[in-house]
Each structure stands twice: as C-alpha cells, then as structure tokens.
Tab-separated table of C-alpha atoms in Angstrom:
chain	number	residue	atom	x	y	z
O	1	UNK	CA	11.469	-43.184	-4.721
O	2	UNK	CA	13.550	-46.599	-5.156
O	3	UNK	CA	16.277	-44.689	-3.685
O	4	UNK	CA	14.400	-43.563	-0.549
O	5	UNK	CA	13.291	-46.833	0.221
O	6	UNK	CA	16.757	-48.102	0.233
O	7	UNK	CA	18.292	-45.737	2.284
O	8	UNK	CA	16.465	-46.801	5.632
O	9	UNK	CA	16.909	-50.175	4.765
O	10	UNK	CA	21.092	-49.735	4.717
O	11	UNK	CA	20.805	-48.249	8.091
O	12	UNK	CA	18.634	-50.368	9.471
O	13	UNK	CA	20.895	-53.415	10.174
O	14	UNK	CA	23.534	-51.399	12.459
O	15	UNK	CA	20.464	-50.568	14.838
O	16	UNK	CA	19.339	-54.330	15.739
O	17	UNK	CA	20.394	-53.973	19.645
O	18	UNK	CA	17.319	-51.091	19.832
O	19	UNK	CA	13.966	-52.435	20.638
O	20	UNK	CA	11.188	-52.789	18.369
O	21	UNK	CA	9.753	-49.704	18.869
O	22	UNK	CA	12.131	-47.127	18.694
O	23	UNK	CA	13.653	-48.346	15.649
O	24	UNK	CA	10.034	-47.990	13.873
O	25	UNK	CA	10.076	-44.603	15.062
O	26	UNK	CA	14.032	-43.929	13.801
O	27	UNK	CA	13.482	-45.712	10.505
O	28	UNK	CA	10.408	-43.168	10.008
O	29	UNK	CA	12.005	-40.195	10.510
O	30	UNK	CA	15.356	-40.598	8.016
O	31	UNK	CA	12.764	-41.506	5.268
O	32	UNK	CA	11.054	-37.882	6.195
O	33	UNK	CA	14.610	-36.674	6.589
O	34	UNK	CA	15.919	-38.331	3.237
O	35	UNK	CA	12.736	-36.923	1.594
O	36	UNK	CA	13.274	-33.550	2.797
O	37	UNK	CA	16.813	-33.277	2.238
O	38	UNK	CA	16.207	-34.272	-1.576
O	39	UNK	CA	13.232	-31.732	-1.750
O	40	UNK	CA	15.494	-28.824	-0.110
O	41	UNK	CA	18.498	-29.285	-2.729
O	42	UNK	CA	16.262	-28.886	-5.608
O	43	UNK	CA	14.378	-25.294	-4.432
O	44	UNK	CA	17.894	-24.326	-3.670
O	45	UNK	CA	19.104	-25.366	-7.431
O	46	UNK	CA	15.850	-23.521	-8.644
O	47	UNK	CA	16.555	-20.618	-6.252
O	48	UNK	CA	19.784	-20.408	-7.494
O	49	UNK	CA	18.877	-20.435	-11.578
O	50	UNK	CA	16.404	-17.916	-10.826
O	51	UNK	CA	18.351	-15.004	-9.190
O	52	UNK	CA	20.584	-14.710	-12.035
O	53	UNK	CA	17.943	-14.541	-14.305
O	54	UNK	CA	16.251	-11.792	-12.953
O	55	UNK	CA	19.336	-9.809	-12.405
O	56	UNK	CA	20.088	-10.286	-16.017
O	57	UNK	CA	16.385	-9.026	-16.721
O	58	UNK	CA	16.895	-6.628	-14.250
O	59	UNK	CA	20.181	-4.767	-15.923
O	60	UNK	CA	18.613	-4.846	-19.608
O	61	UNK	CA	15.523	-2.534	-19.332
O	62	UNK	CA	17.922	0.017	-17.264
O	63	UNK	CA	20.003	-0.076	-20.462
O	64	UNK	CA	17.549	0.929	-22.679
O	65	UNK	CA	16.079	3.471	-20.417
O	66	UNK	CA	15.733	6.710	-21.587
O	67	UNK	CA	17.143	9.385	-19.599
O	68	UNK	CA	14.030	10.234	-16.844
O	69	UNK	CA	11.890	13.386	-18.428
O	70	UNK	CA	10.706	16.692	-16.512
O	71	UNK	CA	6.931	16.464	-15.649
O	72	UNK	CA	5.059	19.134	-16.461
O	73	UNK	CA	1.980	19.320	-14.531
O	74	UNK	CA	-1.616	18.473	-16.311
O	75	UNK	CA	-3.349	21.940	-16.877
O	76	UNK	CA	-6.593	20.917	-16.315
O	77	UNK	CA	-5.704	20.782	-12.420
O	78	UNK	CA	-3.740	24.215	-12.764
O	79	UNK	CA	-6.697	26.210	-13.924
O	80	UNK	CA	-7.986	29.067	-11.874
O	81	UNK	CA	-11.973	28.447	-11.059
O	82	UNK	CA	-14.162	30.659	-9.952
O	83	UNK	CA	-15.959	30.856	-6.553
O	84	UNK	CA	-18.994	30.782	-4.947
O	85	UNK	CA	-19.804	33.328	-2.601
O	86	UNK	CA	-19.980	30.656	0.495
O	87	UNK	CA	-16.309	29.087	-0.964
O	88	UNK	CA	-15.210	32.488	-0.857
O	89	UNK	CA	-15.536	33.087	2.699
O	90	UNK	CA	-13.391	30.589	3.659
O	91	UNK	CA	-10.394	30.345	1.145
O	92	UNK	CA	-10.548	34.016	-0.182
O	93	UNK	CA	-12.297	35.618	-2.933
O	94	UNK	CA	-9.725	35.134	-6.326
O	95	UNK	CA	-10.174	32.702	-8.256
O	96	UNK	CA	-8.122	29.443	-7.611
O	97	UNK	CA	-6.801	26.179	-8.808
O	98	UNK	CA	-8.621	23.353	-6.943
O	99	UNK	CA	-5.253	21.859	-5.587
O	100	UNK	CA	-5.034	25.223	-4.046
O	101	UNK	CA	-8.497	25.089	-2.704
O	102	UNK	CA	-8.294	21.864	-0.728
O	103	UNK	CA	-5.622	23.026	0.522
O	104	UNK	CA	-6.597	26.400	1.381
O	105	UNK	CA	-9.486	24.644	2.904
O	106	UNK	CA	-7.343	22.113	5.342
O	107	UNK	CA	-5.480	25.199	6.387
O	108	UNK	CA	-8.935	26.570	7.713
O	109	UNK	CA	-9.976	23.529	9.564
O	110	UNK	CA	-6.772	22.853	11.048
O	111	UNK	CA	-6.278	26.097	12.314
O	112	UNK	CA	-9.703	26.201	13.756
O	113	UNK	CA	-9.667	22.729	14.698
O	114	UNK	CA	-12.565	21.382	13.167
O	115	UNK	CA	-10.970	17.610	12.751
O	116	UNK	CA	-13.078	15.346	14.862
O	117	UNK	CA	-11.108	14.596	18.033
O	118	UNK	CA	-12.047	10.544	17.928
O	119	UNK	CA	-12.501	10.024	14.200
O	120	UNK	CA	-9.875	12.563	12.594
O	121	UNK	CA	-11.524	11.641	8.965
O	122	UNK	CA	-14.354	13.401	10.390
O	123	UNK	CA	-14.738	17.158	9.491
O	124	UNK	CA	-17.302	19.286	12.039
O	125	UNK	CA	-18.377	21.975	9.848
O	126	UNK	CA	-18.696	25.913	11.611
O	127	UNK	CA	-20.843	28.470	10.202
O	128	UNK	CA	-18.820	28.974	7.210
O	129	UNK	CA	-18.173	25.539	6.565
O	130	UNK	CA	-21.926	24.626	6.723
O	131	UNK	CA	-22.700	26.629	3.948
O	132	UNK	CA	-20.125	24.961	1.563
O	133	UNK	CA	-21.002	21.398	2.527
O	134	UNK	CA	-24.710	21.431	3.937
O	135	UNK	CA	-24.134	19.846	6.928
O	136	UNK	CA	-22.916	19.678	10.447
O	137	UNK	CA	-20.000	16.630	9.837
O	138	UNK	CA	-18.518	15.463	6.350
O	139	UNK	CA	-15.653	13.057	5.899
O	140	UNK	CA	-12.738	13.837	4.283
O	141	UNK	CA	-13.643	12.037	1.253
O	142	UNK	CA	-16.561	13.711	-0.011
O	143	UNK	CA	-15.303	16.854	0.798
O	144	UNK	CA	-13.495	17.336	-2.744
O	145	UNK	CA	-17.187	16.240	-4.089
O	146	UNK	CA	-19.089	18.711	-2.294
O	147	UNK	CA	-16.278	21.745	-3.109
O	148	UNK	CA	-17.280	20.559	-6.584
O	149	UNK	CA	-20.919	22.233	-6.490
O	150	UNK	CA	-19.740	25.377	-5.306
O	151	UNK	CA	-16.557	25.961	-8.428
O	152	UNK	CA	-17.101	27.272	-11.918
C-alpha cells in the first residue's frame, strides 16, 4: 500500500498548472488505476501457474487409462415380460423387453398423433390407450409407471 500512495504523489507535481478540481479527480483515478494494474498482474501470474498444472494432471490419468471396455448391456432391462391383454393391443402380443415397449408404444402415438398439439409432454390417450393408462391425458413421465401395472 506504501507504494500506491507514492505513486500519485510523484505525479502529482508535473500537474500544478490544472485547477483544483480536476487534479483531485486525476490523482483518484491512477490510485484506482495503480491498484488495478497490481491486482491484474497477479490473477494473470496465478492464471498462468494454474494451466500448466492442470495440463500436467490432465496427461497423467490418460496414461494410466486402461484401454476403454465393450459394454454389455444390463440383463435385467433385456428380459422379455409378459403382457397384459390391454398392452397387447397396442404393441403386439409376444412378450417384450420394456426398452422395446416404450418404444413400441411412441411408435403408436406418433403415428396416430396422440402428442398434445400445445403441450407435446402431454399424451391424449384413444381407446386403446385408455385402457393401459386409465385416463384421457398422461404425461410422458408417468407413462413408464403406468406400463409398469400392466407387465409380468
């Protein structure tokens, strides 16, 4: 701080010819400007130190990576349930994984256009769908919830 104090003061004396007010106003603004400068070198400095250290983090776990592994999928998701006679109607009658009956399902209401025109998370049931869900509009959300009722 001693040093930001002086540096106004050094400058000071070759302004005298200004009037009063102006050099108030120019002897605030290099201490803000002195200030700022010594604030802006140091997040630079830090900037700096930093970078390198993360690249050097960065290149170390890639080293001891393992090469990347083949997923195999879960079976619990790939296992063929059963379905209700309502279910049935709509995405066939063998049995099927659930992936493949949510997405048997979104077939069916996008073909027959059953996504809400305003709200498209809305799904207007039909006939068929009405007997799988229980009502006249579901969202999307608890649709996978109420397909749950109707597999074994």
């Amino acid at each position: 701080m001693a040093t930001a104090k002086k540096a106004p003061a050094k400058k000071a004396p070759a302004k005298k010819a200004a009037p009063a007010k102006k050099v108030a106003a120019k002897k605030a603004a290099p201490a803000k400007k002195v200030a700022a400068k010594k604030a802006a070198p140091a997040k630079k400095v830090a900037a700096k130190k930093a970078a390198p250290a993360k690249k050097v983090a960065a290149k170390k776990p890639a080293a001891k990576k393992a090469p990347a592994k083949k997923r195999t999928p879960n079976a619990a998701f790939m296992k063929a349930l059963t379905l209700s006679p309502a279910l049935a109607a709509v995405v066939g009658d063998k049995p099927l994984p659930r992936t493949e009956i949510v997405s048997k399902l979104w077939t069916y209401i996008k073909s027959k256009g059953l996504q809400d025109k305003i709200n498209k998370r809305m799904i207007n049931a039909d006939e068929k769908l009405k007997a799988v869900f229980g009502k006249a509009q579901v969202s999307m959300f608890e649709m996978a919830g109420l397909i749950g009722k109707h597999v074994k």
